Amino acid sequence: MDKNFLWGGATASYQCEGAWNVDGKAESMWDHYLHEANLENGDIASDHYHRFEEDIRMMKEGGQNSYRFSLAWPRIIKNREGDVNPKGIEFYQRLLDACHKYKIEPFVTLYHWDLPQYWEETGGWLDHEVCGAFEHYAKICYENFGDKIVNWTTFNEPKWFVVNGYKIGNYPPGYQDTQKTMIAAYHVMYANALGVKAFRDGNHNGKIGIVHSYTPVNGVDDTIETKIAMRYADNYCNNWILDTAALGEFPIDLVAELAKKHDISFMKADELRIIKENTVDFIGLNYYSRTLVKPYTEGETQLTFNHSGKKGESKVLIKNWFEQVKDPNNETTEWDTEIYPKGLEDGLIEAYHRYQRPLYVTENGIGVREDVTVDQVNDDYRIAFMNDHINAIMNAIDAGCDIRGYYAWAPFDLYSWKNGVEKRYGIVAVDFEKEQIRKPKASYYWFKEIIESQGALINRRAFN
């Protein structure tokens, strides 16, 4: 691995900070949604707000040289008028200073899903004004933190929060409406371009990218019908984010298909020009598994996501487009996530050839139930998972891809959205029952050795 390769862990503000109403922070849409529905929430989460120095010190002691985290919009901007909360700025200044104290390179996301509730009340991502509000928020962040951050990203996983919030309905705001999904998707990608433009117009140092929930698409066979289904799936899963952010254009075949039954008049020529002219410097890819598809056969659209950790509950079928299928030869987690490291290697090569941008693997990990009351969690399964996925990255680098970092999800256990805290991803255990005590798992020490060897200790193999 290159000596400048970034090795670290990734978190999200809502999932780890806690302190949901501390120091002038406004309510986020997730605060509101989870409180209203009386669901397990991130009010305290990992209490990173009060323990970030300990967490960053543990990253350093674990050999890591970078930390990917997100800023909380409602912690920084108090209201729709755009007034700044000085205590929010001060908190992130302290966090960034701790990163630099321990020689940890910050890799910072502007938006990891926690929209201020005061904007959700006006329509959230259906409200065109939110695009300008995001631009204002981005400028405040660049101006206050720009001297301490080299790598910025606008959004984390537009596909996930847009489709789950506006089409599947299992995330706030809980809609199940294709037209609303289209509008929200468009506004997010327009806001992304505004964020990139503001960064460049401000002549800020560093680079700016976007982070995508990447699921490379495979087909069950080589028939033309399967190839058509794969294109539908790729447009749905990947292309409307990556093509738009990196090439500056929504996939025209996707737009044409949606235009047959839906209104696309909200797509304005002047805004599409801004999207075209403000593409990203690099791409962050979050990889957990691929998407394996076959041609559509029958049935209504079904998008079911597993939040319970009981195998076999997830189902993805889009009428007339494609059906996602499971490969019986591959293991899955309790949450139906296929373990398929070859998908990361193939996907990195595909993305690099298509977009010709530097790539970062900005999230990768495995969620499991674990007993953290023991002295040390012996998570051999996580070590095997991380080994095989880092191996996939090294294979892609050997194939000529410019890949500059790997971030484990997560550097410590955190709140996992609607899965609560029983779904654990961390390489450091957090005992949520006992004052959020931190205890490194076996994977923490393994990861340190891998980093110190610059990947030389990875068990290498070619995937079939």
GROMACS .gro file of C-alpha atoms in nm:
model
  464
    1MET     CA    1   0.000   0.000   0.000
    2ASP     CA    2   0.107   0.359  -0.061
    3LYS     CA    3   0.251   0.525   0.252
    4ASN     CA    4  -0.014   0.800   0.222
    5PHE     CA    5  -0.300   0.546   0.223
    6LEU     CA    6  -0.566   0.642   0.478
    7TRP     CA    7  -0.658   0.371   0.730
    8GLY     CA    8  -0.938   0.452   0.971
    9GLY     CA    9  -1.291   0.412   1.095
   10ALA     CA   10  -1.614   0.588   1.001
   11THR     CA   11  -1.906   0.718   1.209
   12ALA     CA   12  -2.214   0.940   1.171
   13SER     CA   13  -2.305   1.225   1.405
   14TYR     CA   14  -2.653   1.095   1.495
   15GLN     CA   15  -2.528   0.741   1.548
   16CYS     CA   16  -2.246   0.819   1.791
   17GLU     CA   17  -2.257   1.169   1.941
   18GLY     CA   18  -2.563   1.158   2.166
   19ALA     CA   19  -2.607   1.496   2.340
   20TRP     CA   20  -2.914   1.540   2.121
   21ASN     CA   21  -3.036   1.859   2.293
   22VAL     CA   22  -2.710   1.989   2.444
   23ASP     CA   23  -2.535   2.325   2.386
   24GLY     CA   24  -2.801   2.475   2.163
   25LYS     CA   25  -2.839   2.186   1.920
   26ALA     CA   26  -3.168   2.198   1.729
   27GLU     CA   27  -3.387   1.890   1.690
   28SER     CA   28  -3.305   1.668   1.392
   29MET     CA   29  -3.560   1.477   1.184
   30TRP     CA   30  -3.431   1.155   1.342
   31ASP     CA   31  -3.472   1.293   1.696
   32HIS     CA   32  -3.830   1.384   1.612
   33TYR     CA   33  -3.919   1.066   1.422
   34LEU     CA   34  -3.780   0.822   1.681
   35HIS     CA   35  -3.926   1.012   1.979
   36GLU     CA   36  -4.269   1.034   1.813
   37ALA     CA   37  -4.267   0.662   1.724
   38ASN     CA   38  -4.130   0.569   2.068
   39LEU     CA   39  -3.843   0.374   1.910
   40GLU     CA   40  -3.493   0.312   2.042
   41ASN     CA   41  -3.302   0.632   1.969
   42GLY     CA   42  -2.959   0.795   1.963
   43ASP     CA   43  -3.020   1.043   2.246
   44ILE     CA   44  -2.705   0.915   2.417
   45ALA     CA   45  -2.572   0.665   2.161
   46SER     CA   46  -2.195   0.615   2.216
   47ASP     CA   47  -2.173   0.954   2.396
   48HIS     CA   48  -1.897   1.053   2.152
   49TYR     CA   49  -1.989   1.417   2.218
   50HIS     CA   50  -1.833   1.387   2.563
   51ARG     CA   51  -1.579   1.114   2.487
   52PHE     CA   52  -1.437   1.205   2.146
   53GLU     CA   53  -1.086   1.261   2.281
   54GLU     CA   54  -1.079   0.910   2.428
   55ASP     CA   55  -1.211   0.767   2.101
   56ILE     CA   56  -0.958   0.952   1.887
   57ARG     CA   57  -0.673   0.854   2.120
   58MET     CA   58  -0.782   0.490   2.083
   59MET     CA   59  -0.779   0.531   1.704
   60LYS     CA   60  -0.421   0.654   1.725
   61GLU     CA   61  -0.323   0.371   1.961
   62GLY     CA   62  -0.483   0.131   1.714
   63GLY     CA   63  -0.255   0.249   1.435
   64GLN     CA   64  -0.521   0.442   1.245
   65ASN     CA   65  -0.422   0.762   1.064
   66SER     CA   66  -0.764   0.895   0.962
   67TYR     CA   67  -1.116   0.938   1.101
   68ARG     CA   68  -1.422   0.976   0.881
   69PHE     CA   69  -1.706   1.151   1.067
   70SER     CA   70  -2.002   1.375   0.990
   71LEU     CA   71  -2.099   1.719   1.111
   72ALA     CA   72  -2.452   1.760   1.250
   73TRP     CA   73  -2.635   2.032   1.056
   74PRO     CA   74  -2.879   2.097   1.347
   75ARG     CA   75  -2.583   2.138   1.583
   76ILE     CA   76  -2.434   2.411   1.363
   77ILE     CA   77  -2.733   2.601   1.218
   78LYS     CA   78  -3.000   2.698   1.471
   79ASN     CA   79  -3.300   2.781   1.250
   80ARG     CA   80  -3.441   2.835   0.901
   81GLU     CA   81  -3.297   3.186   0.902
   82GLY     CA   82  -2.951   3.028   0.899
   83ASP     CA   83  -2.823   3.161   1.232
   84VAL     CA   84  -2.506   2.990   1.351
   85ASN     CA   85  -2.481   2.814   1.688
   86PRO     CA   86  -2.134   2.910   1.822
   87LYS     CA   87  -2.128   2.615   2.063
   88GLY     CA   88  -2.174   2.376   1.770
   89ILE     CA   89  -1.882   2.534   1.587
   90GLU     CA   90  -1.675   2.517   1.905
   91PHE     CA   91  -1.748   2.145   1.954
   92TYR     CA   92  -1.626   2.051   1.606
   93GLN     CA   93  -1.322   2.278   1.645
   94ARG     CA   94  -1.230   2.077   1.955
   95LEU     CA   95  -1.292   1.747   1.778
   96LEU     CA   96  -1.078   1.855   1.482
   97ASP     CA   97  -0.803   1.979   1.715
   98ALA     CA   98  -0.803   1.636   1.885
   99CYS     CA   99  -0.763   1.470   1.543
  100HIS     CA  100  -0.460   1.684   1.465
  101LYS     CA  101  -0.315   1.637   1.815
  102TYR     CA  102  -0.311   1.260   1.755
  103LYS     CA  103  -0.208   1.295   1.387
  104ILE     CA  104  -0.542   1.161   1.266
  105GLU     CA  105  -0.648   1.298   0.927
  106PRO     CA  106  -1.013   1.413   0.941
  107PHE     CA  107  -1.231   1.302   0.647
  108VAL     CA  108  -1.551   1.499   0.692
  109THR     CA  109  -1.908   1.450   0.569
  110LEU     CA  110  -2.146   1.747   0.569
  111TYR     CA  111  -2.472   1.547   0.569
  112HIS     CA  112  -2.516   1.200   0.715
  113TRP     CA  113  -2.898   1.198   0.727
  114ASP     CA  114  -2.972   1.426   1.025
  115LEU     CA  115  -3.171   1.703   0.856
  116PRO     CA  116  -3.282   1.974   1.101
  117GLN     CA  117  -3.646   1.917   1.198
  118TYR     CA  118  -3.719   2.284   1.124
  119TRP     CA  119  -3.655   2.200   0.755
  120GLU     CA  120  -3.838   1.868   0.769
  121GLU     CA  121  -4.145   2.065   0.878
  122THR     CA  122  -4.140   2.261   0.549
  123GLY     CA  123  -4.120   1.939   0.342
  124GLY     CA  124  -3.762   1.825   0.391
  125TRP     CA  125  -3.597   1.725   0.064
  126LEU     CA  126  -3.926   1.793  -0.120
  127ASP     CA  127  -3.875   2.163  -0.042
  128HIS     CA  128  -3.655   2.332  -0.301
  129GLU     CA  129  -3.546   2.586  -0.039
  130VAL     CA  130  -3.358   2.313   0.146
  131CYS     CA  131  -3.105   2.303  -0.142
  132GLY     CA  132  -3.008   2.666  -0.074
  133ALA     CA  133  -3.012   2.602   0.301
  134PHE     CA  134  -2.766   2.315   0.251
  135GLU     CA  135  -2.543   2.546   0.046
  136HIS     CA  136  -2.548   2.804   0.329
  137TYR     CA  137  -2.467   2.535   0.588
  138ALA     CA  138  -2.182   2.405   0.369
  139LYS     CA  139  -2.032   2.754   0.337
  140ILE     CA  140  -2.042   2.801   0.715
  141CYS     CA  141  -1.857   2.471   0.757
  142TYR     CA  142  -1.595   2.551   0.492
  143GLU     CA  143  -1.532   2.895   0.643
  144ASN     CA  144  -1.502   2.768   1.001
  145PHE     CA  145  -1.321   2.438   0.951
  146GLY     CA  146  -1.154   2.468   0.611
  147ASP     CA  147  -0.804   2.516   0.754
  148LYS     CA  148  -0.829   2.184   0.940
  149ILE     CA  149  -0.986   1.958   0.674
  150VAL     CA  150  -0.841   1.836   0.342
  151ASN     CA  151  -1.106   1.581   0.239
  152TRP     CA  152  -1.471   1.687   0.239
  153THR     CA  153  -1.780   1.501   0.121
  154THR     CA  154  -2.121   1.654   0.066
  155PHE     CA  155  -2.362   1.365   0.128
  156ASN     CA  156  -2.348   1.018   0.274
  157GLU     CA  157  -2.555   0.765   0.079
  158PRO     CA  158  -2.824   0.967  -0.103
  159LYS     CA  159  -2.975   0.642  -0.234
  160TRP     CA  160  -3.028   0.505   0.116
  161PHE     CA  161  -3.192   0.803   0.284
  162VAL     CA  162  -3.392   0.911  -0.023
  163VAL     CA  163  -3.531   0.569  -0.118
  164ASN     CA  164  -3.591   0.458   0.242
  165GLY     CA  165  -3.748   0.791   0.337
  166TYR     CA  166  -3.964   0.858   0.032
  167LYS     CA  167  -4.028   0.520  -0.140
  168ILE     CA  168  -3.990   0.234   0.111
  169GLY     CA  169  -4.117   0.445   0.401
  170ASN     CA  170  -3.916   0.280   0.680
  171TYR     CA  171  -3.705   0.593   0.747
  172PRO     CA  172  -3.830   0.945   0.812
  173PRO     CA  173  -4.030   1.108   0.665
  174GLY     CA  174  -4.193   0.771   0.592
  175TYR     CA  175  -4.346   0.820   0.245
  176GLN     CA  176  -4.415   0.550  -0.011
  177ASP     CA  177  -4.441   0.764  -0.321
  178THR     CA  178  -4.239   0.741  -0.645
  179GLN     CA  179  -4.301   1.102  -0.747
  180LYS     CA  180  -4.181   1.229  -0.409
  181THR     CA  181  -3.877   1.000  -0.435
  182MET     CA  182  -3.786   1.152  -0.771
  183ILE     CA  183  -3.818   1.509  -0.641
  184ALA     CA  184  -3.616   1.436  -0.325
  185ALA     CA  185  -3.346   1.260  -0.529
  186TYR     CA  186  -3.321   1.555  -0.767
  187HIS     CA  187  -3.302   1.810  -0.486
  188VAL     CA  188  -3.028   1.614  -0.308
  189MET     CA  189  -2.815   1.589  -0.622
  190TYR     CA  190  -2.871   1.958  -0.697
  191ALA     CA  191  -2.773   2.042  -0.337
  192ASN     CA  192  -2.461   1.827  -0.386
  193ALA     CA  193  -2.363   2.038  -0.687
  194LEU     CA  194  -2.429   2.360  -0.492
  195GLY     CA  195  -2.206   2.230  -0.213
  196VAL     CA  196  -1.927   2.151  -0.461
  197LYS     CA  197  -1.967   2.492  -0.630
  198ALA     CA  198  -1.949   2.677  -0.297
  199PHE     CA  199  -1.632   2.487  -0.209
  200ARG     CA  200  -1.465   2.581  -0.539
  201ASP     CA  201  -1.594   2.940  -0.541
  202GLY     CA  202  -1.451   2.986  -0.190
  203ASN     CA  203  -1.106   2.869  -0.308
  204HIS     CA  204  -1.084   2.633  -0.011
  205ASN     CA  205  -0.791   2.396   0.019
  206GLY     CA  206  -0.840   2.027  -0.032
  207LYS     CA  207  -1.083   1.814  -0.231
  208ILE     CA  208  -1.455   1.749  -0.224
  209GLY     CA  209  -1.642   1.432  -0.309
  210ILE     CA  210  -1.958   1.234  -0.236
  211VAL     CA  211  -2.013   0.904  -0.053
  212HIS     CA  212  -2.238   0.638  -0.207
  213SER     CA  213  -2.390   0.315  -0.075
  214TYR     CA  214  -2.236   0.103  -0.349
  215THR     CA  215  -2.390  -0.224  -0.456
  216PRO     CA  216  -2.230  -0.341  -0.780
  217VAL     CA  217  -2.485  -0.530  -0.990
  218ASN     CA  218  -2.443  -0.889  -1.113
  219GLY     CA  219  -2.683  -1.094  -1.322
  220VAL     CA  220  -2.785  -1.458  -1.292
  221ASP     CA  221  -2.683  -1.529  -1.654
  222ASP     CA  222  -2.566  -1.359  -1.974
  223THR     CA  223  -2.899  -1.332  -2.155
  224ILE     CA  224  -3.008  -0.999  -2.302
  225GLU     CA  225  -3.310  -1.000  -2.070
  226THR     CA  226  -3.082  -1.024  -1.767
  227LYS     CA  227  -2.856  -0.747  -1.902
  228ILE     CA  228  -3.162  -0.519  -1.931
  229ALA     CA  229  -3.264  -0.607  -1.575
  230MET     CA  230  -2.908  -0.531  -1.461
  231ARG     CA  231  -2.921  -0.187  -1.621
  232TYR     CA  232  -3.249  -0.110  -1.443
  233ALA     CA  233  -3.097  -0.228  -1.114
  234ASP     CA  234  -2.775  -0.031  -1.168
  235ASN     CA  235  -2.973   0.287  -1.238
  236TYR     CA  236  -3.182   0.230  -0.925
  237CYS     CA  237  -2.891   0.132  -0.698
  238ASN     CA  238  -2.598   0.337  -0.824
  239ASN     CA  239  -2.609   0.545  -1.139
  240TRP     CA  240  -2.844   0.827  -1.040
  241ILE     CA  241  -2.593   0.920  -0.770
  242LEU     CA  242  -2.256   0.836  -0.925
  243ASP     CA  243  -2.325   0.941  -1.285
  244THR     CA  244  -2.480   1.265  -1.162
  245ALA     CA  245  -2.204   1.349  -0.912
  246ALA     CA  246  -1.905   1.241  -1.125
  247LEU     CA  247  -2.025   1.287  -1.485
  248GLY     CA  248  -2.274   1.566  -1.422
  249GLU     CA  249  -2.581   1.398  -1.574
  250PHE     CA  250  -2.868   1.182  -1.452
  251PRO     CA  251  -2.888   0.854  -1.653
  252ILE     CA  252  -3.112   0.957  -1.942
  253ASP     CA  253  -3.266   0.611  -1.985
  254LEU     CA  254  -3.375   0.620  -1.619
  255VAL     CA  255  -3.527   0.968  -1.663
  256ALA     CA  256  -3.701   0.858  -1.984
  257GLU     CA  257  -3.847   0.551  -1.813
  258LEU     CA  258  -3.975   0.750  -1.514
  259ALA     CA  259  -4.114   1.022  -1.744
  260LYS     CA  260  -4.359   0.769  -1.897
  261LYS     CA  261  -4.574   0.776  -1.583
  262HIS     CA  262  -4.440   1.064  -1.372
  263ASP     CA  263  -4.389   1.439  -1.391
  264ILE     CA  264  -4.028   1.550  -1.451
  265SER     CA  265  -4.098   1.922  -1.493
  266PHE     CA  266  -3.915   1.992  -1.166
  267MET     CA  267  -3.585   1.923  -1.348
  268LYS     CA  268  -3.483   2.275  -1.452
  269ALA     CA  269  -3.231   2.350  -1.729
  270ASP     CA  270  -3.035   2.608  -1.528
  271GLU     CA  271  -3.004   2.369  -1.232
  272LEU     CA  272  -2.904   2.078  -1.456
  273ARG     CA  273  -2.630   2.304  -1.593
  274ILE     CA  274  -2.502   2.367  -1.236
  275ILE     CA  275  -2.501   1.988  -1.182
  276LYS     CA  276  -2.308   1.942  -1.507
  277GLU     CA  277  -2.046   2.205  -1.419
  278ASN     CA  278  -1.982   2.100  -1.057
  279THR     CA  279  -1.872   1.739  -1.044
  280VAL     CA  280  -1.681   1.581  -0.756
  281ASP     CA  281  -1.303   1.540  -0.716
  282PHE     CA  282  -1.326   1.189  -0.573
  283ILE     CA  283  -1.578   0.918  -0.486
  284GLY     CA  284  -1.632   0.746  -0.152
  285LEU     CA  285  -1.785   0.400  -0.181
  286ASN     CA  286  -1.953   0.230   0.114
  287TYR     CA  287  -1.955  -0.142   0.044
  288TYR     CA  288  -2.142  -0.411   0.234
  289SER     CA  289  -2.263  -0.639  -0.049
  290ARG     CA  290  -2.353  -0.656  -0.417
  291THR     CA  291  -2.693  -0.678  -0.589
  292LEU     CA  292  -2.761  -1.003  -0.778
  293VAL     CA  293  -3.059  -0.978  -1.015
  294LYS     CA  294  -3.276  -1.167  -1.260
  295PRO     CA  295  -3.536  -1.033  -1.505
  296TYR     CA  296  -3.873  -0.933  -1.360
  297THR     CA  297  -4.128  -1.215  -1.372
  298GLU     CA  298  -4.440  -1.114  -1.179
  299GLY     CA  299  -4.580  -0.931  -0.879
  300GLU     CA  300  -4.607  -0.577  -0.751
  301THR     CA  301  -4.308  -0.369  -0.646
  302GLN     CA  302  -4.181  -0.492  -0.309
  303LEU     CA  303  -3.907  -0.320  -0.112
  304THR     CA  304  -3.872  -0.480   0.230
  305PHE     CA  305  -3.575  -0.413   0.456
  306ASN     CA  306  -3.463  -0.633   0.746
  307HIS     CA  307  -3.453  -0.443   1.077
  308SER     CA  308  -3.514  -0.741   1.305
  309GLY     CA  309  -3.203  -0.951   1.249
  310LYS     CA  310  -3.414  -1.255   1.157
  311LYS     CA  311  -3.284  -1.401   0.833
  312GLY     CA  312  -3.491  -1.400   0.515
  313GLU     CA  313  -3.702  -1.089   0.570
  314SER     CA  314  -3.558  -0.863   0.298
  315LYS     CA  315  -3.702  -0.850  -0.053
  316VAL     CA  316  -3.630  -0.619  -0.348
  317LEU     CA  317  -3.848  -0.638  -0.658
  318ILE     CA  318  -3.936  -0.345  -0.887
  319LYS     CA  319  -4.225  -0.421  -1.118
  320ASN     CA  320  -4.123  -0.450  -1.485
  321TRP     CA  321  -3.759  -0.372  -1.396
  322PHE     CA  322  -3.579  -0.645  -1.201
  323GLU     CA  323  -3.589  -0.889  -0.909
  324GLN     CA  324  -3.305  -0.923  -0.660
  325VAL     CA  325  -3.214  -1.284  -0.581
  326LYS     CA  326  -2.991  -1.457  -0.328
  327ASP     CA  327  -2.695  -1.675  -0.415
  328PRO     CA  328  -2.745  -1.993  -0.206
  329ASN     CA  329  -2.368  -2.055  -0.211
  330ASN     CA  330  -2.285  -1.743  -0.010
  331GLU     CA  331  -2.322  -1.676   0.360
  332THR     CA  332  -2.539  -1.387   0.482
  333THR     CA  333  -2.555  -1.197   0.810
  334GLU     CA  334  -2.861  -1.213   1.036
  335TRP     CA  335  -2.973  -0.893   0.861
  336ASP     CA  336  -2.965  -1.062   0.516
  337THR     CA  337  -2.646  -0.892   0.399
  338GLU     CA  338  -2.454  -1.124   0.166
  339ILE     CA  339  -2.084  -1.163   0.247
  340TYR     CA  340  -1.921  -1.129  -0.096
  341PRO     CA  341  -1.579  -0.957  -0.102
  342LYS     CA  342  -1.535  -1.026  -0.475
  343GLY     CA  343  -1.813  -0.773  -0.531
  344LEU     CA  344  -1.591  -0.503  -0.382
  345GLU     CA  345  -1.298  -0.587  -0.611
  346ASP     CA  346  -1.519  -0.598  -0.921
  347GLY     CA  347  -1.708  -0.287  -0.818
  348LEU     CA  348  -1.395  -0.081  -0.755
  349ILE     CA  349  -1.253  -0.173  -1.096
  350GLU     CA  350  -1.586  -0.092  -1.262
  351ALA     CA  351  -1.621   0.244  -1.083
  352TYR     CA  352  -1.264   0.348  -1.150
  353HIS     CA  353  -1.283   0.269  -1.520
  354ARG     CA  354  -1.617   0.447  -1.552
  355TYR     CA  355  -1.546   0.763  -1.355
  356GLN     CA  356  -1.165   0.802  -1.357
  357ARG     CA  357  -1.170   0.956  -1.009
  358PRO     CA  358  -0.970   0.862  -0.700
  359LEU     CA  359  -1.171   0.619  -0.486
  360TYR     CA  360  -1.197   0.565  -0.111
  361VAL     CA  361  -1.372   0.272   0.055
  362THR     CA  362  -1.549   0.495   0.306
  363GLU     CA  363  -1.738   0.221   0.492
  364ASN     CA  364  -1.703  -0.154   0.518
  365GLY     CA  365  -1.796  -0.379   0.807
  366ILE     CA  366  -2.017  -0.650   0.948
  367GLY     CA  367  -2.304  -0.611   1.194
  368VAL     CA  368  -2.354  -0.887   1.452
  369ARG     CA  369  -2.497  -0.943   1.798
  370GLU     CA  370  -2.216  -0.960   2.054
  371ASP     CA  371  -2.178  -1.004   2.430
  372VAL     CA  372  -1.961  -0.709   2.531
  373THR     CA  373  -1.956  -0.789   2.904
  374VAL     CA  374  -1.653  -1.016   2.847
  375ASP     CA  375  -1.299  -0.884   2.889
  376GLN     CA  376  -1.240  -0.891   2.516
  377VAL     CA  377  -1.477  -0.977   2.231
  378ASN     CA  378  -1.306  -1.239   2.016
  379ASP     CA  379  -1.451  -1.136   1.679
  380ASP     CA  380  -1.271  -1.372   1.440
  381TYR     CA  381  -1.563  -1.334   1.195
  382ARG     CA  382  -1.496  -0.958   1.172
  383ILE     CA  383  -1.124  -1.017   1.123
  384ALA     CA  384  -1.199  -1.263   0.840
  385PHE     CA  385  -1.448  -1.018   0.686
  386MET     CA  386  -1.206  -0.723   0.700
  387ASN     CA  387  -0.916  -0.932   0.572
  388ASP     CA  388  -1.108  -1.045   0.266
  389HIS     CA  389  -1.237  -0.697   0.183
  390ILE     CA  390  -0.897  -0.529   0.227
  391ASN     CA  391  -0.762  -0.808   0.006
  392ALA     CA  392  -1.026  -0.713  -0.254
  393ILE     CA  393  -0.906  -0.351  -0.242
  394MET     CA  394  -0.545  -0.463  -0.289
  395ASN     CA  395  -0.649  -0.676  -0.587
  396ALA     CA  396  -0.821  -0.371  -0.740
  397ILE     CA  397  -0.509  -0.157  -0.680
  398ASP     CA  398  -0.303  -0.429  -0.852
  399ALA     CA  399  -0.546  -0.398  -1.145
  400GLY     CA  400  -0.461  -0.028  -1.176
  401CYS     CA  401  -0.726   0.146  -0.964
  402ASP     CA  402  -0.640   0.463  -0.771
  403ILE     CA  403  -0.774   0.376  -0.424
  404ARG     CA  404  -0.659   0.599  -0.140
  405GLY     CA  405  -0.824   0.481   0.181
  406TYR     CA  406  -1.016   0.218   0.376
  407TYR     CA  407  -1.254   0.301   0.662
  408ALA     CA  408  -1.394   0.030   0.886
  409TRP     CA  409  -1.754   0.079   0.992
  410ALA     CA  410  -1.704   0.142   1.273
  411PRO     CA  411  -1.417   0.246   1.503
  412PHE     CA  412  -1.644   0.172   1.800
  413ASP     CA  413  -1.996   0.035   1.852
  414LEU     CA  414  -2.272   0.285   1.782
  415TYR     CA  415  -2.646   0.321   1.739
  416SER     CA  416  -2.749   0.151   1.413
  417TRP     CA  417  -3.057   0.352   1.311
  418LYS     CA  418  -3.371   0.143   1.356
  419ASN     CA  419  -3.168  -0.163   1.450
  420GLY     CA  420  -3.079   0.006   1.779
  421VAL     CA  421  -2.757  -0.097   1.951
  422GLU     CA  422  -2.790  -0.476   1.927
  423LYS     CA  423  -2.642  -0.466   1.574
  424ARG     CA  424  -2.275  -0.407   1.649
  425TYR     CA  425  -2.017  -0.301   1.392
  426GLY     CA  426  -1.736  -0.161   1.607
  427ILE     CA  427  -1.379  -0.280   1.646
  428VAL     CA  428  -1.403  -0.132   1.996
  429ALA     CA  429  -1.689  -0.255   2.216
  430VAL     CA  430  -1.915   0.001   2.382
  431ASP     CA  431  -2.114  -0.124   2.681
  432PHE     CA  432  -2.436   0.073   2.644
  433GLU     CA  433  -2.561  -0.070   2.975
  434LYS     CA  434  -2.253   0.039   3.170
  435GLU     CA  435  -2.181   0.405   3.108
  436GLN     CA  436  -2.056   0.349   2.750
  437ILE     CA  437  -1.731   0.186   2.868
  438ARG     CA  438  -1.492   0.120   2.577
  439LYS     CA  439  -1.307  -0.211   2.534
  440PRO     CA  440  -1.104  -0.296   2.222
  441LYS     CA  441  -1.208  -0.617   2.046
  442ALA     CA  442  -0.964  -0.865   1.891
  443SER     CA  443  -1.024  -0.697   1.553
  444TYR     CA  444  -0.889  -0.366   1.689
  445TYR     CA  445  -0.549  -0.522   1.757
  446TRP     CA  446  -0.554  -0.716   1.428
  447PHE     CA  447  -0.633  -0.396   1.235
  448LYS     CA  448  -0.340  -0.221   1.405
  449GLU     CA  449  -0.101  -0.493   1.284
  450ILE     CA  450  -0.242  -0.475   0.931
  451ILE     CA  451  -0.196  -0.097   0.921
  452GLU     CA  452   0.158  -0.113   1.062
  453SER     CA  453   0.246  -0.366   0.791
  454GLN     CA  454   0.085  -0.142   0.524
  455GLY     CA  455  -0.134  -0.438   0.433
  456ALA     CA  456   0.153  -0.685   0.398
  457LEU     CA  457  -0.002  -0.913   0.663
  458ILE     CA  458  -0.330  -0.949   0.471
  459ASN     CA  459  -0.395  -1.306   0.358
  460ARG     CA  460  -0.397  -1.251  -0.018
  461ARG     CA  461  -0.589  -1.454  -0.271
  462ALA     CA  462  -0.750  -1.416  -0.609
  463PHE     CA  463  -1.130  -1.450  -0.601
  464ASN     CA  464  -1.284  -1.702  -0.838
   0.00000   0.00000   0.00000
